[in-house]
Amino acid sequence: MNEVVQIQFADKMLSFDTFLSAIRNVVKEEVCKAVGKRPFLTQAKAYDIYGRKNVERWKREGKVKDFARGSNGKITRHEYKVSELEACACQVQDYLCPK
C-alpha cells in the first residue's frame, strides 16, 4: 500500500514529493547562479530531454516561457528555464483530463 504524505501550509496542501521537487528546483537554480552556469537549455536540448510535444504543450499552456536570443535584431535560438521545465516534468500530467 502506497501512502501519500501531505504537508499542510497556511494557504494550501502539497504532497511531500511535490514539496521536495519545488525545493530541488530552487536549489538547482541558485547553484547554477553561484557557479556561473546559465540556468537555461536550448530548445533543441529541451526537446531532447523532455520531449518535443511536452515542451510545446507546456509553452502553449503558459507553463514555460521561451527566451529568444540573438543579435542585431535576429533571433538565432530559443531557450527555456531549466527550473520551469523541471517543475512541469515533475507534475502529474493532466493533458487527458477535460478542462
PDB file of C-alpha atoms in Angstrom, residues 8-99:
ATOM      1  CA  GLN A   8      -0.309  21.448   5.180  1.00  0.00           C
ATOM      2  CA  PHE A   9       0.645  25.101   4.687  1.00  0.00           C
ATOM      3  CA  ALA A  10      -1.462  28.111   5.624  1.00  0.00           C
ATOM      4  CA  ASP A  11      -2.714  28.566   2.058  1.00  0.00           C
ATOM      5  CA  LYS A  12      -2.555  25.055   0.531  1.00  0.00           C
ATOM      6  CA  MET A  13      -1.739  21.400   0.983  1.00  0.00           C
ATOM      7  CA  LEU A  14       1.009  19.670  -1.025  1.00  0.00           C
ATOM      8  CA  SER A  15       2.280  16.144  -1.290  1.00  0.00           C
ATOM      9  CA  PHE A  16       5.734  15.658   0.149  1.00  0.00           C
ATOM     10  CA  ASP A  17       7.087  14.706  -3.305  1.00  0.00           C
ATOM     11  CA  THR A  18       5.781  17.942  -4.830  1.00  0.00           C
ATOM     12  CA  PHE A  19       7.311  19.923  -1.978  1.00  0.00           C
ATOM     13  CA  LEU A  20      10.708  18.250  -2.473  1.00  0.00           C
ATOM     14  CA  SER A  21      10.575  18.851  -6.232  1.00  0.00           C
ATOM     15  CA  ALA A  22       9.913  22.553  -5.690  1.00  0.00           C
ATOM     16  CA  ILE A  23      12.812  22.837  -3.248  1.00  0.00           C
ATOM     17  CA  ARG A  24      15.092  20.912  -5.609  1.00  0.00           C
ATOM     18  CA  ASN A  25      14.290  23.299  -8.474  1.00  0.00           C
ATOM     19  CA  VAL A  26      15.012  26.382  -6.379  1.00  0.00           C
ATOM     20  CA  VAL A  27      18.284  24.950  -5.070  1.00  0.00           C
ATOM     21  CA  LYS A  28      19.358  23.885  -8.571  1.00  0.00           C
ATOM     22  CA  GLU A  29      18.712  27.381  -9.926  1.00  0.00           C
ATOM     23  CA  GLU A  30      20.647  29.034  -7.085  1.00  0.00           C
ATOM     24  CA  VAL A  31      23.603  26.661  -7.535  1.00  0.00           C
ATOM     25  CA  CYS A  32      23.662  27.469 -11.252  1.00  0.00           C
ATOM     26  CA  LYS A  33      23.789  31.173 -10.416  1.00  0.00           C
ATOM     27  CA  ALA A  34      26.555  30.643  -7.853  1.00  0.00           C
ATOM     28  CA  VAL A  35      28.848  28.712 -10.194  1.00  0.00           C
ATOM     29  CA  GLY A  36      28.146  30.988 -13.143  1.00  0.00           C
ATOM     30  CA  LYS A  37      26.260  28.400 -15.173  1.00  0.00           C
ATOM     31  CA  ARG A  38      23.237  29.729 -17.029  1.00  0.00           C
ATOM     32  CA  PRO A  39      20.010  28.106 -15.862  1.00  0.00           C
ATOM     33  CA  PHE A  40      18.733  27.756 -19.445  1.00  0.00           C
ATOM     34  CA  LEU A  41      18.513  24.975 -22.022  1.00  0.00           C
ATOM     35  CA  THR A  42      18.398  25.487 -25.756  1.00  0.00           C
ATOM     36  CA  GLN A  43      15.186  24.496 -27.481  1.00  0.00           C
ATOM     37  CA  ALA A  44      16.860  21.501 -29.135  1.00  0.00           C
ATOM     38  CA  LYS A  45      18.231  20.234 -25.811  1.00  0.00           C
ATOM     39  CA  ALA A  46      14.858  20.770 -24.078  1.00  0.00           C
ATOM     40  CA  TYR A  47      13.109  18.802 -26.840  1.00  0.00           C
ATOM     41  CA  ASP A  48      15.680  16.031 -26.479  1.00  0.00           C
ATOM     42  CA  ILE A  49      15.380  15.749 -22.684  1.00  0.00           C
ATOM     43  CA  TYR A  50      11.657  16.379 -22.100  1.00  0.00           C
ATOM     44  CA  GLY A  51      10.118  15.538 -25.476  1.00  0.00           C
ATOM     45  CA  ARG A  52       9.130  17.952 -28.206  1.00  0.00           C
ATOM     46  CA  LYS A  53       5.363  17.618 -27.725  1.00  0.00           C
ATOM     47  CA  ASN A  54       5.628  18.080 -23.947  1.00  0.00           C
ATOM     48  CA  VAL A  55       7.663  21.282 -24.277  1.00  0.00           C
ATOM     49  CA  GLU A  56       5.356  22.636 -26.982  1.00  0.00           C
ATOM     50  CA  ARG A  57       2.266  21.850 -24.854  1.00  0.00           C
ATOM     51  CA  TRP A  58       3.772  23.478 -21.742  1.00  0.00           C
ATOM     52  CA  LYS A  59       4.618  26.557 -23.806  1.00  0.00           C
ATOM     53  CA  ARG A  60       1.117  26.713 -25.320  1.00  0.00           C
ATOM     54  CA  GLU A  61      -0.446  26.388 -21.831  1.00  0.00           C
ATOM     55  CA  GLY A  62       1.824  29.152 -20.497  1.00  0.00           C
ATOM     56  CA  LYS A  63       3.644  26.903 -18.032  1.00  0.00           C
ATOM     57  CA  VAL A  64       7.054  27.637 -19.555  1.00  0.00           C
ATOM     58  CA  LYS A  65       8.298  30.755 -21.309  1.00  0.00           C
ATOM     59  CA  ASP A  66      10.774  30.725 -24.160  1.00  0.00           C
ATOM     60  CA  PHE A  67      13.507  33.328 -24.307  1.00  0.00           C
ATOM     61  CA  ALA A  68      14.575  34.405 -27.794  1.00  0.00           C
ATOM     62  CA  ARG A  69      18.311  35.009 -28.072  1.00  0.00           C
ATOM     63  CA  GLY A  70      20.189  36.668 -30.871  1.00  0.00           C
ATOM     64  CA  SER A  71      21.937  39.782 -32.039  1.00  0.00           C
ATOM     65  CA  ASN A  72      21.288  42.620 -34.470  1.00  0.00           C
ATOM     66  CA  GLY A  73      17.553  42.063 -34.235  1.00  0.00           C
ATOM     67  CA  LYS A  74      17.763  38.472 -35.483  1.00  0.00           C
ATOM     68  CA  ILE A  75      16.588  35.608 -33.305  1.00  0.00           C
ATOM     69  CA  THR A  76      19.112  32.805 -33.588  1.00  0.00           C
ATOM     70  CA  ARG A  77      17.837  30.444 -30.883  1.00  0.00           C
ATOM     71  CA  HIS A  78      15.184  29.891 -28.251  1.00  0.00           C
ATOM     72  CA  GLU A  79      15.956  28.902 -24.671  1.00  0.00           C
ATOM     73  CA  TYR A  80      13.894  27.677 -21.718  1.00  0.00           C
ATOM     74  CA  LYS A  81      14.498  27.956 -17.968  1.00  0.00           C
ATOM     75  CA  VAL A  82      15.544  24.609 -16.518  1.00  0.00           C
ATOM     76  CA  SER A  83      13.553  25.235 -13.324  1.00  0.00           C
ATOM     77  CA  GLU A  84      10.300  25.740 -15.281  1.00  0.00           C
ATOM     78  CA  LEU A  85      10.885  22.609 -17.363  1.00  0.00           C
ATOM     79  CA  GLU A  86      11.682  20.539 -14.271  1.00  0.00           C
ATOM     80  CA  ALA A  87       8.582  21.822 -12.472  1.00  0.00           C
ATOM     81  CA  CYS A  88       6.373  20.801 -15.398  1.00  0.00           C
ATOM     82  CA  ALA A  89       8.074  17.427 -15.769  1.00  0.00           C
ATOM     83  CA  CYS A  90       7.568  16.609 -12.068  1.00  0.00           C
ATOM     84  CA  GLN A  91       3.846  17.402 -12.045  1.00  0.00           C
ATOM     85  CA  VAL A  92       1.229  14.733 -12.599  1.00  0.00           C
ATOM     86  CA  GLN A  93       0.182  15.075 -16.218  1.00  0.00           C
ATOM     87  CA  ASP A  94      -3.283  16.487 -16.757  1.00  0.00           C
ATOM     88  CA  TYR A  95      -3.472  16.588 -20.548  1.00  0.00           C
ATOM     89  CA  LEU A  96      -6.063  13.780 -20.637  1.00  0.00           C
ATOM     90  CA  CYS A  97      -8.409  15.498 -18.170  1.00  0.00           C
ATOM     91  CA  PRO A  98     -11.218  17.631 -19.587  1.00  0.00           C
ATOM     92  CA  LYS A  99     -10.889  21.329 -18.817  1.00  0.00           C
TER      93      LYS A  99
END
